[in-house]
JSON list of C-alpha atoms in Angstrom, two decimals:
[
{"chain": "A", "resi": 4, "resn": "MET", "atom": "CA", "xyz": [-38.26, 133.68, -84.31]},
{"chain": "A", "resi": 5, "resn": "VAL", "atom": "CA", "xyz": [-34.90, 133.81, -82.08]},
{"chain": "A", "resi": 6, "resn": "VAL", "atom": "CA", "xyz": [-35.48, 137.67, -84.44]},
{"chain": "A", "resi": 7, "resn": "THR", "atom": "CA", "xyz": [-38.43, 139.10, -83.50]},
{"chain": "A", "resi": 8, "resn": "LYS", "atom": "CA", "xyz": [-38.08, 138.58, -79.44]},
{"chain": "A", "resi": 9, "resn": "ILE", "atom": "CA", "xyz": [-35.05, 140.07, -79.09]},
{"chain": "A", "resi": 10, "resn": "TYR", "atom": "CA", "xyz": [-36.21, 143.00, -81.31]},
{"chain": "A", "resi": 11, "resn": "ASP", "atom": "CA", "xyz": [-38.86, 142.91, -78.95]},
{"chain": "A", "resi": 12, "resn": "ASN", "atom": "CA", "xyz": [-37.40, 142.65, -76.33]},
{"chain": "A", "resi": 13, "resn": "VAL", "atom": "CA", "xyz": [-35.14, 145.74, -77.98]},
{"chain": "A", "resi": 14, "resn": "TRP", "atom": "CA", "xyz": [-38.76, 147.97, -78.27]},
{"chain": "A", "resi": 15, "resn": "TYR", "atom": "CA", "xyz": [-40.27, 147.87, -75.49]},
{"chain": "A", "resi": 16, "resn": "ALA", "atom": "CA", "xyz": [-36.59, 148.12, -73.82]},
{"chain": "A", "resi": 17, "resn": "TRP", "atom": "CA", "xyz": [-36.21, 151.93, -75.68]},
{"chain": "A", "resi": 18, "resn": "LYS", "atom": "CA", "xyz": [-40.59, 152.27, -74.50]},
{"chain": "A", "resi": 19, "resn": "ALA", "atom": "CA", "xyz": [-39.53, 152.53, -71.11]},
{"chain": "A", "resi": 20, "resn": "ALA", "atom": "CA", "xyz": [-36.34, 154.38, -71.35]},
{"chain": "A", "resi": 21, "resn": "PRO", "atom": "CA", "xyz": [-37.14, 157.46, -71.14]},
{"chain": "A", "resi": 22, "resn": "SER", "atom": "CA", "xyz": [-38.89, 156.97, -67.50]},
{"chain": "A", "resi": 23, "resn": "VAL", "atom": "CA", "xyz": [-35.68, 155.91, -67.01]},
{"chain": "A", "resi": 24, "resn": "ARG", "atom": "CA", "xyz": [-34.61, 158.29, -67.15]},
{"chain": "A", "resi": 25, "resn": "TYR", "atom": "CA", "xyz": [-35.54, 159.48, -64.75]},
{"chain": "A", "resi": 26, "resn": "VAL", "atom": "CA", "xyz": [-34.94, 157.41, -62.04]},
{"chain": "A", "resi": 27, "resn": "ILE", "atom": "CA", "xyz": [-31.35, 156.82, -62.37]},
{"chain": "A", "resi": 28, "resn": "SER", "atom": "CA", "xyz": [-31.93, 161.68, -62.72]},
{"chain": "A", "resi": 29, "resn": "TYR", "atom": "CA", "xyz": [-32.69, 161.73, -59.35]},
{"chain": "A", "resi": 30, "resn": "GLN", "atom": "CA", "xyz": [-30.44, 159.09, -57.29]},
{"chain": "A", "resi": 31, "resn": "GLN", "atom": "CA", "xyz": [-27.80, 160.38, -58.53]},
{"chain": "A", "resi": 32, "resn": "ALA", "atom": "CA", "xyz": [-29.01, 164.05, -56.57]},
{"chain": "A", "resi": 33, "resn": "LYS", "atom": "CA", "xyz": [-30.20, 162.14, -54.20]},
{"chain": "A", "resi": 34, "resn": "TYR", "atom": "CA", "xyz": [-26.86, 160.63, -53.96]},
{"chain": "A", "resi": 35, "resn": "ILE", "atom": "CA", "xyz": [-25.01, 164.06, -53.55]},
{"chain": "A", "resi": 36, "resn": "VAL", "atom": "CA", "xyz": [-27.45, 165.41, -51.31]},
{"chain": "A", "resi": 37, "resn": "ASP", "atom": "CA", "xyz": [-27.65, 162.03, -48.81]},
{"chain": "A", "resi": 38, "resn": "ASN", "atom": "CA", "xyz": [-23.41, 161.93, -48.70]},
{"chain": "A", "resi": 39, "resn": "TYR", "atom": "CA", "xyz": [-22.62, 165.61, -49.38]},
{"chain": "A", "resi": 40, "resn": "LYS", "atom": "CA", "xyz": [-22.37, 169.54, -46.88]},
{"chain": "A", "resi": 41, "resn": "GLY", "atom": "CA", "xyz": [-23.62, 172.30, -48.15]},
{"chain": "A", "resi": 42, "resn": "ARG", "atom": "CA", "xyz": [-26.38, 174.54, -47.92]},
{"chain": "A", "resi": 43, "resn": "THR", "atom": "CA", "xyz": [-27.97, 174.29, -50.00]},
{"chain": "A", "resi": 44, "resn": "ASP", "atom": "CA", "xyz": [-28.44, 170.71, -53.03]},
{"chain": "A", "resi": 45, "resn": "GLU", "atom": "CA", "xyz": [-25.91, 173.56, -55.63]},
{"chain": "A", "resi": 46, "resn": "GLY", "atom": "CA", "xyz": [-23.67, 173.94, -52.50]},
{"chain": "A", "resi": 47, "resn": "LYS", "atom": "CA", "xyz": [-23.39, 169.96, -52.25]},
{"chain": "A", "resi": 48, "resn": "LEU", "atom": "CA", "xyz": [-22.43, 169.66, -56.21]},
{"chain": "A", "resi": 49, "resn": "THR", "atom": "CA", "xyz": [-20.33, 171.99, -55.83]},
{"chain": "A", "resi": 50, "resn": "ASN", "atom": "CA", "xyz": [-18.40, 169.96, -53.07]},
{"chain": "A", "resi": 51, "resn": "TYR", "atom": "CA", "xyz": [-18.96, 166.64, -54.20]},
{"chain": "A", "resi": 52, "resn": "ILE", "atom": "CA", "xyz": [-16.84, 168.36, -57.73]},
{"chain": "A", "resi": 53, "resn": "VAL", "atom": "CA", "xyz": [-13.93, 169.28, -55.25]},
{"chain": "A", "resi": 54, "resn": "LYS", "atom": "CA", "xyz": [-13.89, 166.71, -52.73]},
{"chain": "A", "resi": 55, "resn": "GLU", "atom": "CA", "xyz": [-14.04, 163.79, -55.19]},
{"chain": "A", "resi": 56, "resn": "LYS", "atom": "CA", "xyz": [-11.70, 166.20, -57.72]},
{"chain": "A", "resi": 57, "resn": "ILE", "atom": "CA", "xyz": [-14.51, 165.40, -61.16]},
{"chain": "A", "resi": 58, "resn": "TRP", "atom": "CA", "xyz": [-12.21, 166.40, -63.54]},
{"chain": "A", "resi": 59, "resn": "ASN", "atom": "CA", "xyz": [-15.10, 166.39, -66.31]},
{"chain": "A", "resi": 60, "resn": "TRP", "atom": "CA", "xyz": [-18.09, 168.62, -65.42]},
{"chain": "A", "resi": 61, "resn": "THR", "atom": "CA", "xyz": [-19.49, 172.04, -67.23]},
{"chain": "A", "resi": 62, "resn": "ALA", "atom": "CA", "xyz": [-21.60, 174.56, -66.13]},
{"chain": "A", "resi": 63, "resn": "GLU", "atom": "CA", "xyz": [-22.00, 175.76, -70.08]},
{"chain": "A", "resi": 64, "resn": "GLU", "atom": "CA", "xyz": [-24.76, 173.22, -71.81]},
{"chain": "A", "resi": 65, "resn": "SER", "atom": "CA", "xyz": [-27.43, 175.25, -72.09]},
{"chain": "A", "resi": 66, "resn": "ALA", "atom": "CA", "xyz": [-31.07, 175.25, -70.37]},
{"chain": "A", "resi": 67, "resn": "ARG", "atom": "CA", "xyz": [-33.03, 176.37, -72.75]},
{"chain": "A", "resi": 68, "resn": "LEU", "atom": "CA", "xyz": [-34.37, 173.37, -72.39]},
{"chain": "A", "resi": 69, "resn": "HIS", "atom": "CA", "xyz": [-35.72, 173.51, -69.43]},
{"chain": "A", "resi": 70, "resn": "LEU", "atom": "CA", "xyz": [-36.67, 176.99, -69.00]},
{"chain": "A", "resi": 71, "resn": "LYS", "atom": "CA", "xyz": [-39.78, 176.05, -70.28]},
{"chain": "A", "resi": 72, "resn": "TYR", "atom": "CA", "xyz": [-42.74, 179.19, -70.50]},
{"chain": "A", "resi": 73, "resn": "PHE", "atom": "CA", "xyz": [-46.28, 179.83, -71.61]},
{"chain": "A", "resi": 74, "resn": "TYR", "atom": "CA", "xyz": [-46.29, 183.63, -73.44]},
{"chain": "A", "resi": 75, "resn": "ASN", "atom": "CA", "xyz": [-49.70, 185.07, -72.76]},
{"chain": "A", "resi": 76, "resn": "GLN", "atom": "CA", "xyz": [-50.17, 187.17, -75.97]},
{"chain": "A", "resi": 77, "resn": "GLN", "atom": "CA", "xyz": [-53.45, 188.64, -75.02]},
{"chain": "A", "resi": 78, "resn": "THR", "atom": "CA", "xyz": [-51.28, 190.13, -71.50]},
{"chain": "A", "resi": 79, "resn": "ASP", "atom": "CA", "xyz": [-48.27, 190.06, -73.21]},
{"chain": "A", "resi": 80, "resn": "THR", "atom": "CA", "xyz": [-46.01, 189.17, -70.37]},
{"chain": "A", "resi": 81, "resn": "TYR", "atom": "CA", "xyz": [-44.45, 184.93, -69.54]},
{"chain": "A", "resi": 82, "resn": "ILE", "atom": "CA", "xyz": [-46.13, 182.20, -66.76]},
{"chain": "A", "resi": 83, "resn": "TYR", "atom": "CA", "xyz": [-43.51, 179.64, -65.58]},
{"chain": "A", "resi": 84, "resn": "PRO", "atom": "CA", "xyz": [-44.91, 176.31, -64.21]},
{"chain": "A", "resi": 85, "resn": "ASP", "atom": "CA", "xyz": [-46.73, 176.97, -60.28]},
{"chain": "A", "resi": 86, "resn": "GLY", "atom": "CA", "xyz": [-43.94, 176.40, -58.15]},
{"chain": "A", "resi": 87, "resn": "HIS", "atom": "CA", "xyz": [-40.21, 178.33, -60.46]},
{"chain": "A", "resi": 88, "resn": "SER", "atom": "CA", "xyz": [-38.20, 180.23, -58.62]},
{"chain": "A", "resi": 89, "resn": "THR", "atom": "CA", "xyz": [-37.64, 183.79, -59.60]},
{"chain": "A", "resi": 90, "resn": "THR", "atom": "CA", "xyz": [-34.27, 184.16, -57.25]},
{"chain": "A", "resi": 91, "resn": "ASN", "atom": "CA", "xyz": [-30.84, 184.70, -59.21]},
{"chain": "A", "resi": 92, "resn": "GLY", "atom": "CA", "xyz": [-32.01, 185.85, -63.05]},
{"chain": "A", "resi": 93, "resn": "GLY", "atom": "CA", "xyz": [-35.00, 183.08, -62.56]},
{"chain": "A", "resi": 94, "resn": "ILE", "atom": "CA", "xyz": [-32.78, 180.48, -64.31]},
{"chain": "A", "resi": 95, "resn": "ASN", "atom": "CA", "xyz": [-31.93, 177.33, -63.99]},
{"chain": "A", "resi": 96, "resn": "LEU", "atom": "CA", "xyz": [-29.04, 176.36, -64.07]},
{"chain": "A", "resi": 97, "resn": "LYS", "atom": "CA", "xyz": [-26.95, 173.06, -65.97]},
{"chain": "A", "resi": 98, "resn": "VAL", "atom": "CA", "xyz": [-23.90, 171.33, -64.96]},
{"chain": "A", "resi": 99, "resn": "VAL", "atom": "CA", "xyz": [-23.04, 168.05, -66.83]},
{"chain": "A", "resi": 100, "resn": "ILE", "atom": "CA", "xyz": [-20.42, 165.55, -65.25]},
{"chain": "A", "resi": 101, "resn": "ASN", "atom": "CA", "xyz": [-19.32, 161.77, -66.30]},
{"chain": "A", "resi": 102, "resn": "ALA", "atom": "CA", "xyz": [-17.63, 163.69, -69.78]},
{"chain": "A", "resi": 103, "resn": "ARG", "atom": "CA", "xyz": [-19.13, 166.35, -69.64]},
{"chain": "A", "resi": 104, "resn": "PHE", "atom": "CA", "xyz": [-23.25, 165.21, -70.44]},
{"chain": "A", "resi": 105, "resn": "ARG", "atom": "CA", "xyz": [-24.70, 162.19, -69.65]},
{"chain": "A", "resi": 106, "resn": "SER", "atom": "CA", "xyz": [-25.20, 163.18, -65.51]},
{"chain": "A", "resi": 107, "resn": "GLU", "atom": "CA", "xyz": [-27.70, 166.54, -65.74]},
{"chain": "A", "resi": 108, "resn": "PHE", "atom": "CA", "xyz": [-27.98, 168.70, -62.68]},
{"chain": "A", "resi": 109, "resn": "ILE", "atom": "CA", "xyz": [-30.37, 171.37, -63.17]},
{"chain": "A", "resi": 110, "resn": "ILE", "atom": "CA", "xyz": [-30.79, 173.95, -60.16]},
{"chain": "A", "resi": 111, "resn": "ASN", "atom": "CA", "xyz": [-33.62, 176.23, -59.71]},
{"chain": "A", "resi": 112, "resn": "GLY", "atom": "CA", "xyz": [-32.40, 179.69, -58.71]},
{"chain": "A", "resi": 113, "resn": "ASP", "atom": "CA", "xyz": [-33.24, 178.74, -54.90]},
{"chain": "A", "resi": 114, "resn": "GLY", "atom": "CA", "xyz": [-29.34, 176.06, -55.23]},
{"chain": "A", "resi": 115, "resn": "LYS", "atom": "CA", "xyz": [-32.64, 173.12, -55.83]},
{"chain": "A", "resi": 116, "resn": "PHE", "atom": "CA", "xyz": [-32.39, 170.47, -57.62]},
{"chain": "A", "resi": 117, "resn": "LEU", "atom": "CA", "xyz": [-35.34, 169.58, -60.33]},
{"chain": "A", "resi": 118, "resn": "THR", "atom": "CA", "xyz": [-36.12, 165.82, -59.95]},
{"chain": "A", "resi": 119, "resn": "LEU", "atom": "CA", "xyz": [-38.91, 164.80, -62.09]},
{"chain": "A", "resi": 120, "resn": "LEU", "atom": "CA", "xyz": [-39.15, 161.85, -58.36]},
{"chain": "A", "resi": 121, "resn": "ASP", "atom": "CA", "xyz": [-38.92, 164.27, -55.53]},
{"chain": "A", "resi": 122, "resn": "LYS", "atom": "CA", "xyz": [-41.66, 163.47, -53.91]},
{"chain": "A", "resi": 123, "resn": "ASP", "atom": "CA", "xyz": [-42.79, 167.20, -53.38]},
{"chain": "A", "resi": 124, "resn": "ALA", "atom": "CA", "xyz": [-42.11, 168.67, -57.22]},
{"chain": "A", "resi": 125, "resn": "THR", "atom": "CA", "xyz": [-43.14, 170.93, -57.77]},
{"chain": "A", "resi": 126, "resn": "GLN", "atom": "CA", "xyz": [-45.19, 171.89, -61.30]},
{"chain": "A", "resi": 127, "resn": "ASP", "atom": "CA", "xyz": [-41.46, 173.24, -62.07]},
{"chain": "A", "resi": 128, "resn": "VAL", "atom": "CA", "xyz": [-39.73, 170.56, -61.47]},
{"chain": "A", "resi": 129, "resn": "LYS", "atom": "CA", "xyz": [-42.04, 168.30, -63.50]},
{"chain": "A", "resi": 130, "resn": "VAL", "atom": "CA", "xyz": [-42.21, 171.06, -66.40]},
{"chain": "A", "resi": 131, "resn": "ASN", "atom": "CA", "xyz": [-38.10, 171.54, -65.61]},
{"chain": "A", "resi": 132, "resn": "CYS", "atom": "CA", "xyz": [-36.33, 168.96, -65.14]},
{"chain": "A", "resi": 133, "resn": "SER", "atom": "CA", "xyz": [-33.35, 166.83, -65.16]},
{"chain": "A", "resi": 134, "resn": "SER", "atom": "CA", "xyz": [-32.56, 163.72, -66.46]},
{"chain": "A", "resi": 135, "resn": "PHE", "atom": "CA", "xyz": [-29.54, 161.39, -66.97]},
{"chain": "A", "resi": 136, "resn": "ASN", "atom": "CA", "xyz": [-28.56, 160.97, -70.69]},
{"chain": "A", "resi": 137, "resn": "TYR", "atom": "CA", "xyz": [-26.93, 157.96, -72.71]},
{"chain": "A", "resi": 138, "resn": "ALA", "atom": "CA", "xyz": [-25.64, 159.40, -75.02]},
{"chain": "A", "resi": 139, "resn": "ARG", "atom": "CA", "xyz": [-22.18, 161.04, -74.75]},
{"chain": "A", "resi": 140, "resn": "CYS", "atom": "CA", "xyz": [-21.76, 163.68, -76.19]},
{"chain": "A", "resi": 141, "resn": "ASN", "atom": "CA", "xyz": [-25.09, 165.50, -78.50]},
{"chain": "A", "resi": 142, "resn": "ASN", "atom": "CA", "xyz": [-25.35, 164.16, -81.41]},
{"chain": "A", "resi": 143, "resn": "GLU", "atom": "CA", "xyz": [-27.41, 160.91, -83.15]},
{"chain": "A", "resi": 144, "resn": "VAL", "atom": "CA", "xyz": [-26.85, 158.61, -80.65]},
{"chain": "A", "resi": 145, "resn": "HIS", "atom": "CA", "xyz": [-28.25, 160.74, -78.70]},
{"chain": "A", "resi": 146, "resn": "THR", "atom": "CA", "xyz": [-31.18, 161.75, -80.29]},
{"chain": "A", "resi": 147, "resn": "VAL", "atom": "CA", "xyz": [-31.99, 158.79, -80.98]},
{"chain": "A", "resi": 148, "resn": "LEU", "atom": "CA", "xyz": [-31.63, 157.40, -77.31]},
{"chain": "A", "resi": 149, "resn": "ASP", "atom": "CA", "xyz": [-32.47, 160.80, -76.03]},
{"chain": "A", "resi": 150, "resn": "VAL", "atom": "CA", "xyz": [-34.95, 163.21, -77.46]},
{"chain": "A", "resi": 151, "resn": "ASP", "atom": "CA", "xyz": [-36.81, 161.13, -79.50]},
{"chain": "A", "resi": 152, "resn": "PRO", "atom": "CA", "xyz": [-38.46, 158.34, -77.31]},
{"chain": "A", "resi": 153, "resn": "ALA", "atom": "CA", "xyz": [-39.91, 161.70, -74.80]},
{"chain": "A", "resi": 154, "resn": "GLY", "atom": "CA", "xyz": [-40.92, 163.69, -77.87]},
{"chain": "A", "resi": 155, "resn": "ALA", "atom": "CA", "xyz": [-43.62, 164.36, -80.03]},
{"chain": "A", "resi": 156, "resn": "LYS", "atom": "CA", "xyz": [-43.03, 161.66, -83.02]},
{"chain": "A", "resi": 157, "resn": "TYR", "atom": "CA", "xyz": [-42.98, 158.39, -80.01]},
{"chain": "A", "resi": 158, "resn": "ASN", "atom": "CA", "xyz": [-43.93, 160.35, -76.88]},
{"chain": "A", "resi": 159, "resn": "TYR", "atom": "CA", "xyz": [-42.90, 157.45, -74.42]},
{"chain": "A", "resi": 160, "resn": "GLU", "atom": "CA", "xyz": [-42.85, 160.01, -72.15]},
{"chain": "A", "resi": 161, "resn": "PRO", "atom": "CA", "xyz": [-44.77, 159.61, -67.59]},
{"chain": "A", "resi": 162, "resn": "GLN", "atom": "CA", "xyz": [-48.09, 160.79, -68.11]},
{"chain": "A", "resi": 163, "resn": "PHE", "atom": "CA", "xyz": [-48.15, 163.02, -65.55]},
{"chain": "A", "resi": 164, "resn": "ARG", "atom": "CA", "xyz": [-44.58, 164.78, -66.87]},
{"chain": "A", "resi": 165, "resn": "GLU", "atom": "CA", "xyz": [-46.75, 165.76, -69.55]},
{"chain": "A", "resi": 166, "resn": "GLU", "atom": "CA", "xyz": [-50.15, 166.12, -68.47]},
{"chain": "A", "resi": 167, "resn": "ALA", "atom": "CA", "xyz": [-47.88, 169.31, -66.64]},
{"chain": "A", "resi": 168, "resn": "ARG", "atom": "CA", "xyz": [-46.67, 170.95, -69.15]},
{"chain": "A", "resi": 169, "resn": "TYR", "atom": "CA", "xyz": [-50.08, 172.19, -69.91]},
{"chain": "A", "resi": 170, "resn": "ILE", "atom": "CA", "xyz": [-52.78, 175.42, -68.43]},
{"chain": "A", "resi": 171, "resn": "HIS", "atom": "CA", "xyz": [-55.79, 173.70, -66.28]},
{"chain": "A", "resi": 172, "resn": "ASP", "atom": "CA", "xyz": [-58.47, 175.40, -64.78]},
{"chain": "A", "resi": 173, "resn": "GLU", "atom": "CA", "xyz": [-59.48, 175.15, -61.81]},
{"chain": "A", "resi": 174, "resn": "ALA", "atom": "CA", "xyz": [-61.07, 172.05, -62.43]},
{"chain": "A", "resi": 175, "resn": "GLY", "atom": "CA", "xyz": [-58.00, 170.36, -64.04]},
{"chain": "A", "resi": 176, "resn": "ASN", "atom": "CA", "xyz": [-59.33, 170.91, -67.26]},
{"chain": "A", "resi": 177, "resn": "ARG", "atom": "CA", "xyz": [-56.53, 171.34, -69.94]},
{"chain": "A", "resi": 178, "resn": "VAL", "atom": "CA", "xyz": [-57.28, 175.30, -71.56]},
{"chain": "A", "resi": 179, "resn": "LYS", "atom": "CA", "xyz": [-57.86, 176.31, -75.35]},
{"chain": "A", "resi": 180, "resn": "ASN", "atom": "CA", "xyz": [-56.60, 179.55, -76.15]},
{"chain": "A", "resi": 181, "resn": "ASN", "atom": "CA", "xyz": [-58.43, 181.97, -78.94]},
{"chain": "A", "resi": 182, "resn": "LYS", "atom": "CA", "xyz": [-57.08, 179.14, -81.98]},
{"chain": "A", "resi": 183, "resn": "ASN", "atom": "CA", "xyz": [-58.35, 176.17, -80.69]},
{"chain": "A", "resi": 184, "resn": "GLU", "atom": "CA", "xyz": [-54.29, 174.41, -79.65]},
{"chain": "A", "resi": 185, "resn": "PHE", "atom": "CA", "xyz": [-54.31, 173.36, -75.92]},
{"chain": "A", "resi": 186, "resn": "LYS", "atom": "CA", "xyz": [-51.96, 176.38, -73.59]},
{"chain": "A", "resi": 187, "resn": "LYS", "atom": "CA", "xyz": [-48.27, 174.76, -72.57]},
{"chain": "A", "resi": 188, "resn": "TYR", "atom": "CA", "xyz": [-45.38, 175.24, -71.46]},
{"chain": "A", "resi": 189, "resn": "GLU", "atom": "CA", "xyz": [-42.63, 175.21, -74.34]},
{"chain": "A", "resi": 190, "resn": "ALA", "atom": "CA", "xyz": [-39.29, 176.36, -74.09]},
{"chain": "A", "resi": 191, "resn": "PRO", "atom": "CA", "xyz": [-37.77, 178.81, -76.10]},
{"chain": "A", "resi": 192, "resn": "GLU", "atom": "CA", "xyz": [-36.46, 178.79, -79.53]},
{"chain": "A", "resi": 193, "resn": "ARG", "atom": "CA", "xyz": [-33.03, 178.77, -80.07]},
{"chain": "A", "resi": 194, "resn": "LYS", "atom": "CA", "xyz": [-33.07, 182.03, -81.41]},
{"chain": "A", "resi": 195, "resn": "ASP", "atom": "CA", "xyz": [-35.91, 183.59, -78.14]},
{"chain": "A", "resi": 196, "resn": "MET", "atom": "CA", "xyz": [-32.34, 183.29, -75.85]},
{"chain": "A", "resi": 197, "resn": "TRP", "atom": "CA", "xyz": [-30.73, 185.43, -77.06]},
{"chain": "A", "resi": 198, "resn": "GLU", "atom": "CA", "xyz": [-32.74, 187.42, -73.72]},
{"chain": "A", "resi": 199, "resn": "TYR", "atom": "CA", "xyz": [-31.63, 185.24, -71.02]},
{"chain": "A", "resi": 200, "resn": "LYS", "atom": "CA", "xyz": [-28.01, 184.94, -72.43]},
{"chain": "A", "resi": 201, "resn": "ASP", "atom": "CA", "xyz": [-26.92, 188.00, -69.26]},
{"chain": "A", "resi": 202, "resn": "SER", "atom": "CA", "xyz": [-29.01, 186.18, -66.93]},
{"chain": "A", "resi": 203, "resn": "VAL", "atom": "CA", "xyz": [-27.28, 182.44, -67.71]},
{"chain": "A", "resi": 204, "resn": "ARG", "atom": "CA", "xyz": [-23.54, 183.68, -67.56]},
{"chain": "A", "resi": 205, "resn": "LYS", "atom": "CA", "xyz": [-24.32, 186.05, -64.57]},
{"chain": "A", "resi": 206, "resn": "ARG", "atom": "CA", "xyz": [-25.21, 181.86, -63.44]},
{"chain": "A", "resi": 207, "resn": "GLN", "atom": "CA", "xyz": [-22.61, 180.04, -64.82]},
{"chain": "A", "resi": 208, "resn": "VAL", "atom": "CA", "xyz": [-19.48, 181.65, -63.51]},
{"chain": "A", "resi": 209, "resn": "LYS", "atom": "CA", "xyz": [-21.45, 182.50, -60.27]},
{"chain": "A", "resi": 210, "resn": "PHE", "atom": "CA", "xyz": [-21.42, 178.33, -59.46]},
{"chain": "A", "resi": 211, "resn": "LYS", "atom": "CA", "xyz": [-17.39, 178.88, -61.97]},
{"chain": "A", "resi": 212, "resn": "ASN", "atom": "CA", "xyz": [-16.33, 180.54, -59.42]},
{"chain": "A", "resi": 213, "resn": "GLU", "atom": "CA", "xyz": [-18.11, 178.49, -55.81]},
{"chain": "A", "resi": 214, "resn": "VAL", "atom": "CA", "xyz": [-15.66, 176.04, -57.38]},
{"chain": "A", "resi": 215, "resn": "PHE", "atom": "CA", "xyz": [-12.86, 177.75, -57.81]},
{"chain": "A", "resi": 216, "resn": "THR", "atom": "CA", "xyz": [-13.38, 179.26, -54.44]},
{"chain": "A", "resi": 217, "resn": "CYS", "atom": "CA", "xyz": [-14.14, 175.89, -52.70]},
{"chain": "A", "resi": 218, "resn": "ILE", "atom": "CA", "xyz": [-10.96, 174.44, -54.02]},
{"chain": "A", "resi": 219, "resn": "LYS", "atom": "CA", "xyz": [-9.04, 176.78, -53.18]},
{"chain": "A", "resi": 220, "resn": "GLN", "atom": "CA", "xyz": [-10.07, 176.65, -49.11]}
]
């Protein structure tokens, strides 16, 4: 009986895990925005890294899952969620700290944090936002704690975020393609990321240069 109760508690906690990740991520971003100087959220993050002497950070992590779009085969065009910034090549940069993995910040081309609980969250924010990682690196623990609960297998994502990933008509109904499948914003396949290689690299280098310039001042 005790074992069953413990199992139930762990199960419910695991189901709630994806939602809590967004709360933690929002709190971390808001702390930096509220307590550090900078023209943009990106500038404030730079200031935080330098002022607090954060050494375990990187801008080299792939932002593939935060670059979701819909490819319209009929018009051969890429459609991004409403509110997506086209500045800096339209790339959402991913910066991670806390063992270079656990705390992530997704920054759009305008230098703004993408956090799900932002009161002014656009569709792009909801679709491509940051989330805290319970695991310490990209391994099986990451899959169990961070990936699977939010994936199609279990689908414990906040429903309003999941709904934001679909294309809707003016009446708010999901739109289907000619295969009778719902049109949905999807992350690029790993094999297709070469198309973004130069833009991603420029974005990463730009952020690193900002940090190093700030250190020298």
